[in-house]
XYZ file of C-alpha atoms in Angstrom:
556
model
C 2.751 -7.946 -29.939
C -0.480 -8.954 -28.326
C -1.329 -12.857 -29.038
C -5.344 -13.279 -30.462
C -6.598 -14.113 -26.676
C -5.751 -10.789 -25.358
C -2.620 -11.629 -23.330
C 0.981 -10.081 -22.829
C 3.239 -12.556 -22.940
C 6.289 -11.094 -24.474
C 8.438 -9.416 -22.901
C 8.044 -5.840 -25.290
C 3.813 -6.196 -23.730
C 5.431 -6.559 -19.957
C 7.770 -3.020 -19.671
C 10.747 -4.980 -18.986
C 13.082 -4.642 -22.245
C 11.282 -2.572 -24.936
C 7.814 -2.334 -26.329
C 5.227 0.883 -25.596
C 5.094 0.028 -21.955
C 9.457 0.009 -21.663
C 11.156 1.957 -19.381
C 14.142 4.315 -20.478
C 17.345 3.718 -18.695
C 19.027 7.002 -19.575
C 17.916 9.949 -17.048
C 16.233 13.414 -18.768
C 16.335 11.506 -21.808
C 15.606 14.190 -24.962
C 12.912 13.748 -27.290
C 13.176 12.582 -31.293
C 14.101 15.410 -33.148
C 15.830 17.347 -31.365
C 19.765 18.140 -31.619
C 20.595 16.049 -28.279
C 19.440 12.824 -30.137
C 17.790 13.010 -33.196
C 16.161 9.333 -33.296
C 16.562 8.341 -29.518
C 15.485 4.825 -31.014
C 18.042 4.196 -33.757
C 20.336 6.256 -31.783
C 24.189 4.175 -30.074
C 24.452 2.885 -26.313
C 26.550 5.241 -25.418
C 24.225 8.889 -26.177
C 21.846 7.936 -23.207
C 24.717 8.223 -20.555
C 26.078 11.254 -21.917
C 26.089 12.460 -18.670
C 27.186 9.762 -16.496
C 28.337 12.010 -13.256
C 24.063 13.547 -12.684
C 23.528 12.337 -9.805
C 19.889 9.882 -9.719
C 16.480 11.966 -9.479
C 13.752 11.528 -7.616
C 11.471 8.563 -9.265
C 9.036 10.450 -9.767
C 5.826 9.567 -12.427
C 5.732 12.308 -15.452
C 4.681 12.326 -18.539
C 5.164 15.069 -21.469
C 3.343 18.092 -21.263
C 1.464 17.346 -25.309
C 0.483 13.404 -23.894
C -2.496 13.358 -22.553
C -3.036 11.284 -19.360
C -4.439 7.626 -19.888
C -8.450 6.761 -18.994
C -9.735 4.980 -16.155
C -11.684 3.067 -19.711
C -7.875 1.607 -21.408
C -7.295 0.100 -17.994
C -10.950 -1.270 -17.544
C -11.093 -2.286 -21.962
C -11.411 -5.581 -23.045
C -7.172 -5.763 -23.089
C -6.693 -5.123 -19.603
C -9.524 -5.964 -17.922
C -9.569 -9.124 -16.768
C -5.890 -8.631 -15.527
C -6.688 -5.624 -13.474
C -9.886 -6.666 -11.954
C -8.539 -9.480 -10.902
C -5.517 -8.033 -9.329
C -7.904 -5.515 -7.605
C -9.952 -8.222 -6.568
C -6.900 -10.138 -4.861
C -5.866 -6.465 -2.808
C -9.663 -6.375 -2.005
C -10.799 -9.831 -0.272
C -7.488 -8.820 2.328
C -8.040 -5.858 3.051
C -11.943 -6.627 3.773
C -10.435 -9.673 5.438
C -9.008 -7.610 8.180
C -12.348 -5.884 9.732
C -14.802 -8.379 8.765
C -13.218 -10.900 11.041
C -13.461 -8.112 13.798
C -16.617 -7.287 13.341
C -17.537 -11.417 13.561
C -15.390 -12.487 16.394
C -17.702 -11.143 19.144
C -20.284 -13.482 17.816
C -18.414 -16.174 16.868
C -16.768 -16.524 20.972
C -20.668 -16.086 21.793
C -21.113 -19.499 19.423
C -17.552 -20.976 20.185
C -15.998 -20.208 23.213
C -12.492 -19.191 24.068
C -13.184 -15.553 24.480
C -9.309 -15.896 26.246
C -7.580 -15.603 22.467
C -10.331 -13.333 21.275
C -6.970 -10.819 20.958
C -4.858 -13.641 18.827
C -8.144 -13.397 15.703
C -6.934 -10.410 14.663
C -3.195 -10.255 15.679
C -2.328 -13.775 13.773
C -3.754 -12.662 10.291
C -2.227 -9.102 10.644
C 0.813 -11.119 11.536
C 0.569 -14.113 8.496
C -0.436 -11.406 5.865
C 2.739 -8.847 6.907
C 4.935 -11.870 6.413
C 3.593 -13.329 3.140
C 4.004 -9.472 1.825
C 7.585 -10.021 2.165
C 7.666 -13.194 0.173
C 6.006 -11.682 -2.688
C 9.122 -11.089 -5.134
C 10.359 -14.607 -3.992
C 6.572 -16.285 -5.326
C 6.761 -14.588 -8.098
C 10.641 -15.439 -9.137
C 9.288 -19.069 -8.379
C 5.735 -19.437 -9.675
C 5.067 -16.619 -12.394
C 2.641 -14.061 -12.128
C -0.016 -16.721 -12.112
C 1.182 -19.334 -10.163
C 2.029 -16.945 -7.716
C -2.144 -14.860 -7.789
C -3.214 -19.076 -7.604
C -1.252 -19.467 -4.496
C -2.476 -17.047 -3.154
C -5.918 -17.536 -3.540
C -5.606 -21.406 -2.917
C -4.158 -20.345 0.325
C -6.812 -17.711 1.306
C -9.598 -20.269 0.127
C -7.866 -22.930 2.213
C -7.995 -20.585 5.883
C -11.508 -18.891 4.761
C -12.759 -22.606 4.467
C -10.688 -24.045 7.472
C -12.600 -20.568 9.771
C -16.156 -21.546 8.688
C -16.311 -24.983 10.042
C -13.935 -24.450 13.118
C -15.215 -26.499 16.093
C -12.990 -24.458 18.846
C -11.156 -21.041 18.521
C -7.977 -22.718 18.714
C -9.103 -24.590 14.933
C -10.204 -20.488 13.612
C -7.072 -19.185 14.841
C -5.541 -21.457 12.356
C -7.628 -20.225 9.651
C -7.062 -17.047 10.279
C -3.283 -17.768 9.720
C -3.479 -19.080 6.823
C -6.108 -16.609 5.293
C -3.187 -14.229 6.248
C -0.835 -15.399 4.369
C -3.329 -15.834 1.171
C -4.206 -12.254 1.680
C -0.903 -10.857 2.679
C 0.750 -12.512 -0.768
C -2.461 -11.068 -2.470
C -2.155 -8.067 -1.431
C 1.799 -7.378 -2.367
C 1.040 -9.514 -5.939
C -1.394 -6.488 -6.609
C 1.020 -3.813 -6.668
C 4.457 -6.106 -7.900
C 2.673 -7.298 -11.291
C 1.106 -4.333 -12.095
C 4.628 -4.146 -13.641
C 5.050 -6.950 -16.118
C 0.841 -6.543 -16.357
C 0.221 -3.229 -17.642
C 2.023 -1.020 -20.177
C 4.492 1.995 -17.918
C 1.789 4.617 -19.202
C -1.362 2.833 -16.777
C 0.810 2.300 -13.709
C -0.440 5.091 -12.194
C -3.600 4.544 -13.341
C -3.323 0.640 -11.595
C -2.085 1.658 -8.431
C -4.501 3.623 -7.571
C -6.961 0.958 -8.366
C -5.032 -1.347 -5.936
C -4.877 1.514 -3.478
C -8.146 1.963 -3.360
C -9.169 -1.638 -2.794
C -7.561 -0.747 0.168
C -10.102 1.963 1.234
C -12.956 0.458 -0.082
C -12.827 -2.664 2.307
C -11.712 -0.422 5.211
C -15.701 0.217 4.354
C -17.326 -2.854 3.172
C -15.742 -4.850 5.627
C -17.302 -3.581 8.897
C -20.446 -3.532 6.771
C -20.483 -7.226 5.751
C -19.445 -8.085 9.236
C -22.378 -6.497 10.849
C -24.650 -7.407 8.402
C -23.663 -11.407 9.195
C -23.325 -11.223 12.589
C -26.404 -9.769 12.838
C -28.562 -12.830 11.864
C -25.773 -15.012 13.903
C -24.233 -16.153 10.370
C -20.419 -15.920 11.163
C -20.204 -19.371 9.015
C -22.014 -18.362 6.303
C -19.352 -15.214 5.932
C -16.188 -16.793 5.810
C -17.775 -19.627 3.172
C -18.935 -16.581 0.963
C -15.052 -15.632 1.360
C -13.871 -19.209 0.132
C -16.633 -18.887 -3.105
C -14.940 -15.574 -3.953
C -11.342 -16.557 -3.747
C -12.150 -19.908 -5.930
C -13.694 -17.950 -8.631
C -11.411 -15.701 -8.534
C -8.501 -18.351 -8.181
C -10.565 -19.335 -11.878
C -10.340 -16.570 -14.025
C -6.766 -15.840 -12.882
C -5.305 -18.640 -15.700
C -7.129 -16.970 -18.225
C -6.136 -12.847 -17.607
C -3.431 -12.671 -15.543
C 0.133 -12.293 -17.818
C 2.480 -15.799 -16.965
C 5.442 -13.374 -16.726
C 7.478 -12.595 -13.768
C 9.087 -15.830 -13.728
C 13.164 -16.128 -12.937
C 15.956 -18.934 -13.300
C 17.161 -18.009 -9.967
C 14.510 -17.842 -7.153
C 16.939 -16.421 -5.015
C 17.056 -17.528 -0.816
C 14.533 -16.423 1.200
C 15.748 -13.971 3.735
C 14.947 -15.859 6.756
C 17.059 -13.483 9.157
C 14.620 -10.303 7.963
C 11.418 -12.288 8.005
C 12.007 -13.363 11.625
C 12.884 -9.310 12.536
C 9.563 -8.340 11.504
C 7.677 -10.953 12.756
C 9.073 -10.371 15.929
C 8.130 -6.441 15.343
C 4.780 -7.099 13.614
C 3.881 -9.534 17.220
C 4.952 -6.741 19.141
C 2.936 -4.432 18.096
C -0.300 -6.447 17.386
C 0.038 -8.029 21.141
C 0.596 -4.135 22.444
C -3.113 -3.247 20.863
C -4.898 -5.558 23.323
C -2.779 -4.531 26.365
C -4.740 -2.378 28.731
C -2.150 0.260 31.125
C -0.426 2.983 28.748
C 3.390 1.924 30.347
C 2.793 -1.636 28.777
C 1.487 -0.092 25.422
C 4.578 2.007 25.123
C 6.981 -0.861 26.319
C 5.223 -2.742 23.702
C 5.818 -0.076 21.245
C 9.334 0.999 22.305
C 9.576 -2.802 22.064
C 8.506 -2.840 18.851
C 10.973 0.132 17.469
C 13.706 -1.249 18.804
C 13.140 -4.908 16.428
C 12.161 -3.073 13.551
C 15.220 -0.716 13.968
C 17.232 -3.826 13.464
C 15.705 -5.346 10.789
C 16.975 -1.795 9.447
C 20.474 -2.765 10.470
C 20.227 -6.244 9.278
C 19.062 -5.436 5.764
C 22.243 -2.978 5.334
C 24.654 -5.298 5.706
C 22.682 -8.778 4.909
C 23.185 -10.263 1.548
C 19.699 -11.093 0.870
C 17.132 -8.669 1.642
C 12.693 -8.299 1.215
C 13.739 -4.603 0.504
C 15.707 -3.517 -2.758
C 18.956 -2.113 -2.330
C 18.301 1.494 -3.282
C 16.363 1.878 0.072
C 19.664 2.485 1.843
C 21.671 4.511 -0.344
C 22.233 7.837 1.001
C 21.641 8.981 -2.823
C 18.580 7.356 -3.575
C 14.721 8.743 -2.830
C 13.674 5.117 -2.063
C 13.386 5.192 1.677
C 11.718 8.538 1.806
C 9.534 7.292 -0.394
C 8.741 4.698 1.867
C 8.528 6.537 4.935
C 5.843 8.774 3.175
C 3.565 5.797 2.645
C 4.276 4.616 5.643
C 3.557 7.873 7.527
C -0.225 7.958 5.362
C -1.099 4.445 6.243
C -0.706 5.193 9.744
C -3.352 7.827 9.745
C -5.436 5.268 8.382
C -5.635 3.403 11.710
C -7.724 6.131 13.029
C -10.875 4.961 11.659
C -11.364 1.845 14.099
C -11.161 4.568 17.546
C -13.232 7.039 15.081
C -16.746 4.517 15.762
C -16.379 4.534 19.474
C -16.013 8.644 19.901
C -19.225 9.353 17.475
C -21.433 7.143 19.914
C -20.102 7.789 23.452
C -19.772 11.567 22.615
C -21.865 11.899 19.777
C -24.447 9.690 20.913
C -24.820 7.974 17.219
C -25.950 4.589 17.086
C -23.259 1.959 16.371
C -24.245 1.455 13.001
C -24.341 5.220 11.827
C -20.866 5.638 13.682
C -19.764 3.281 11.726
C -20.034 4.330 8.371
C -18.545 7.580 10.141
C -15.516 5.758 10.839
C -15.519 4.398 6.988
C -15.424 8.549 5.347
C -11.971 8.208 5.226
C -11.503 5.317 2.750
C -14.731 6.523 0.926
C -11.853 10.042 0.334
C -8.861 7.791 0.117
C -10.508 5.637 -2.774
C -12.338 8.308 -4.758
C -9.297 11.424 -4.118
C -7.530 8.483 -5.505
C -9.187 8.416 -8.979
C -9.252 11.749 -9.566
C -5.419 12.422 -8.585
C -3.865 9.186 -10.894
C -5.594 11.809 -13.937
C -2.473 13.726 -12.676
C 0.632 13.263 -14.753
C 2.421 16.732 -15.724
C 6.173 16.159 -12.508
C 5.686 19.860 -10.762
C 1.906 18.665 -10.125
C 2.542 15.524 -9.141
C 4.982 16.813 -6.467
C 3.095 19.053 -5.076
C 0.428 16.403 -4.936
C 2.830 14.375 -3.110
C 3.708 17.300 0.006
C 0.189 18.312 0.027
C -0.990 14.894 0.775
C -0.309 14.780 4.494
C -0.547 17.926 5.307
C -4.031 17.583 4.280
C -4.348 14.643 6.320
C -2.858 16.402 9.337
C -5.124 18.806 8.868
C -7.991 16.948 8.485
C -7.747 15.083 11.612
C -6.224 18.386 13.974
C -9.517 19.988 12.741
C -11.807 17.282 14.214
C -9.192 16.469 17.008
C -10.701 20.129 17.982
C -14.499 19.591 17.247
C -14.858 17.256 19.942
C -17.058 18.133 22.338
C -18.851 16.341 25.100
C -22.117 15.932 23.962
C -22.061 17.271 20.810
C -25.295 18.311 18.856
C -26.237 16.754 15.929
C -25.259 19.249 13.637
C -21.295 19.552 15.285
C -21.270 15.603 14.465
C -22.495 15.936 10.581
C -19.129 18.068 10.722
C -17.018 15.701 11.281
C -18.120 13.494 7.997
C -16.888 16.156 5.810
C -13.512 16.622 7.532
C -12.684 12.941 8.145
C -13.064 12.776 4.425
C -11.202 15.716 3.690
C -8.281 13.199 5.952
C -8.886 10.945 3.794
C -8.411 12.868 0.528
C -4.651 13.794 2.029
C -3.653 9.526 1.458
C -5.252 9.599 -2.052
C -4.469 12.380 -3.155
C -0.672 11.016 -3.330
C -0.603 7.534 -2.410
C -1.062 6.174 -6.139
C 2.224 8.295 -6.765
C 4.050 7.422 -4.185
C 3.712 3.934 -5.140
C 4.335 4.381 -8.679
C 8.040 6.525 -7.560
C 9.048 3.120 -5.703
C 8.134 0.807 -8.839
C 10.205 3.557 -10.694
C 12.725 3.731 -7.702
C 15.077 1.567 -9.795
C 15.959 0.071 -13.733
C 16.381 -3.247 -12.610
C 13.639 -5.074 -13.397
C 14.134 -7.563 -10.357
C 14.949 -4.697 -8.058
C 11.787 -3.030 -9.112
C 9.511 -6.349 -8.568
C 11.059 -6.243 -5.423
C 10.076 -2.143 -4.214
C 6.429 -3.013 -6.040
C 5.893 -5.881 -3.694
C 7.509 -3.816 -0.719
C 4.398 -1.264 -0.922
C 1.726 -4.002 0.578
C 4.665 -4.402 3.165
C 4.665 -0.756 4.455
C 1.098 -0.466 3.943
C 0.179 -3.243 6.771
C 3.277 -2.667 8.491
C 2.414 0.311 9.099
C -1.539 -0.042 9.692
C -0.166 -2.264 12.322
C 1.656 0.538 14.573
C -0.949 3.324 13.953
C -3.296 0.890 15.905
C -1.271 -0.108 18.594
C -0.366 4.124 18.666
C -4.322 4.805 18.707
C -4.669 2.590 21.532
C -1.322 4.372 23.704
C -3.062 7.807 22.990
C -6.651 6.246 24.559
C -5.258 5.147 27.445
C -3.362 8.186 27.624
C -6.576 10.561 26.799
C -7.780 9.717 30.529
C -11.376 7.545 31.671
C -13.773 10.650 29.756
C -14.139 10.120 26.120
C -13.396 13.867 25.664
C -9.490 13.634 26.437
C -9.460 10.312 24.447
C -10.213 11.592 21.787
C -8.293 14.783 21.219
C -5.414 12.814 22.504
C -5.547 10.092 19.765
C -7.160 12.234 16.861
C -4.277 15.517 17.458
C -1.709 13.024 18.586
C -2.244 11.556 14.913
C -2.103 14.483 13.065
C 1.603 15.283 14.432
C 2.639 12.349 13.503
C 0.594 12.574 10.075
C 2.041 16.130 9.881
C 6.068 14.561 9.756
C 4.829 13.051 6.330
C 5.292 16.296 4.763
C 9.267 16.380 5.750
C 9.751 13.006 3.899
C 7.429 14.187 0.824
C 9.675 16.988 -0.080
C 13.014 14.553 0.982
C 11.378 12.248 -1.575
C 10.650 14.828 -4.240
C 13.384 17.598 -3.387
C 16.773 15.269 -2.263
C 17.341 14.106 -6.171
C 17.002 17.623 -7.711
C 18.572 19.419 -5.114
C 21.890 17.082 -6.248
C 21.346 17.320 -9.833
C 21.219 21.118 -9.509
C 24.539 20.585 -7.954
C 25.954 18.695 -10.460
C 28.055 18.700 -13.675
C 25.787 19.360 -16.333
C 24.647 22.048 -17.995
C 21.807 24.519 -16.288
C 19.769 24.407 -19.457
C 20.032 20.792 -20.492
C 18.591 20.464 -15.970
C 15.657 22.525 -17.051
C 14.763 20.618 -20.184
C 15.292 17.206 -18.805
C 12.996 18.564 -15.798
C 10.488 19.888 -18.369
C 9.788 16.818 -20.239
C 11.160 13.290 -18.491
C 9.978 10.674 -20.852
C 6.434 9.075 -19.234
C 8.306 5.236 -19.020
C 11.476 6.603 -17.894
C 13.331 5.469 -14.817
C 15.805 7.936 -12.628
C 18.544 6.007 -11.856
C 20.946 5.884 -14.473
C 21.739 2.675 -16.614
C 24.885 0.488 -14.886
C 24.389 2.425 -11.738
C 24.328 -0.987 -9.033
C 20.895 -1.265 -7.239
């Protein structure tokens, strides 16, 4: 039931243990009224385990053909609007602040000094952000939805105030680290709290809204930073971030459901945190090195540390990622890899303005907006993509996403010319938009696939929180790799642009294979299993919209 104040406080409304948003614990559930399950609500528990030998299918969101997909006005209606907007604001402030600060730093350094520490302004923020995303599930278990959000906004507010009053660069770096902890926590909460704050049918819409905030942040951050830098008001920009965080913090108590708290939060995964922190630091420092061989060594070190993290997680009793990530029969690892490759492609935005100025002769402001075309395509496409509910169409979108992204980047690389005429430069915008559309087509459905990859509520929350970790880490890797490709391209801007764009196209194209594995692996195993072909076809065509793909009783 929903109390008069509009909060969903009971488990029935959190989609965990019943109610309209609860996930079904069976695979290929028969619809009410069929011979297999004349009354699914009153059937014995054994009815839902009639095919225990069937392995899990890909965790893809699906809905019966007869059900119309939920509309945006349902997500943004009176019942869910407050929670949805606060969660979106949390993701947005973290995303905006990445590029806002990068635009402000030149003005800041000119005012307070510390040029030798310039590059660390971005590095400490990214490292702190990745660390915080890995602590989201523990924060939720200890403090619940409301407490975790208050902590996130409070950290971001404190960090912004420290930056605003910084007398020198060392103090500013402390503020950036605190900001990063708050921004990372808010980014992870935006995906993790969807499970308890929204009914199951709105998860795709909710994920699309959260993911779109990354695109909006990438678009708005440089614009706002440039505006404040133009007038030398960098302190005012950080103060404004603090005001936004304070307003959101006050709203959290009123609109965000209090669920999510656990009596046993579990230990902190210090080993995993240490390895990921080292990998993130290595890849972030790589981005500021000058020589290609030094960059390559930095990336190699980061990859070795990432591999060590995966090996440690597979054996360790305390994990950041859900246990299903490391199971051979689970598609979750392929879901995360596809998300990572899509997020990797976004990093090219940081270099598009450079190519626009050097090859197209664009002024800095216009070149900046060219770079934001990827984020614009990403954000707008998600609005349409999140309306898709049929499992077959979703699978096609997941595979098409990396293809479209890679194609857009490859075409843009081939369109680069020295002293390019304005007519050719104008064509870059729709091509960049197309590349971003590939991300938007697949991202929300991959997010829901991760969230529904397990029937265990605790593991599901961990899977959702890990989305932000994967996104942040992949973006950091992408920025470092782009720096290497620019260096390999030589001193000529044309060579730099082609090496970067075509190199990114090749890397992102591998997402086609991970996406196919995420969508086809479980289906192929199901066809090879013992269940009858007719039953398999019926289950594939008519999966319940709230049914996770993992059978009841499987140890995850």
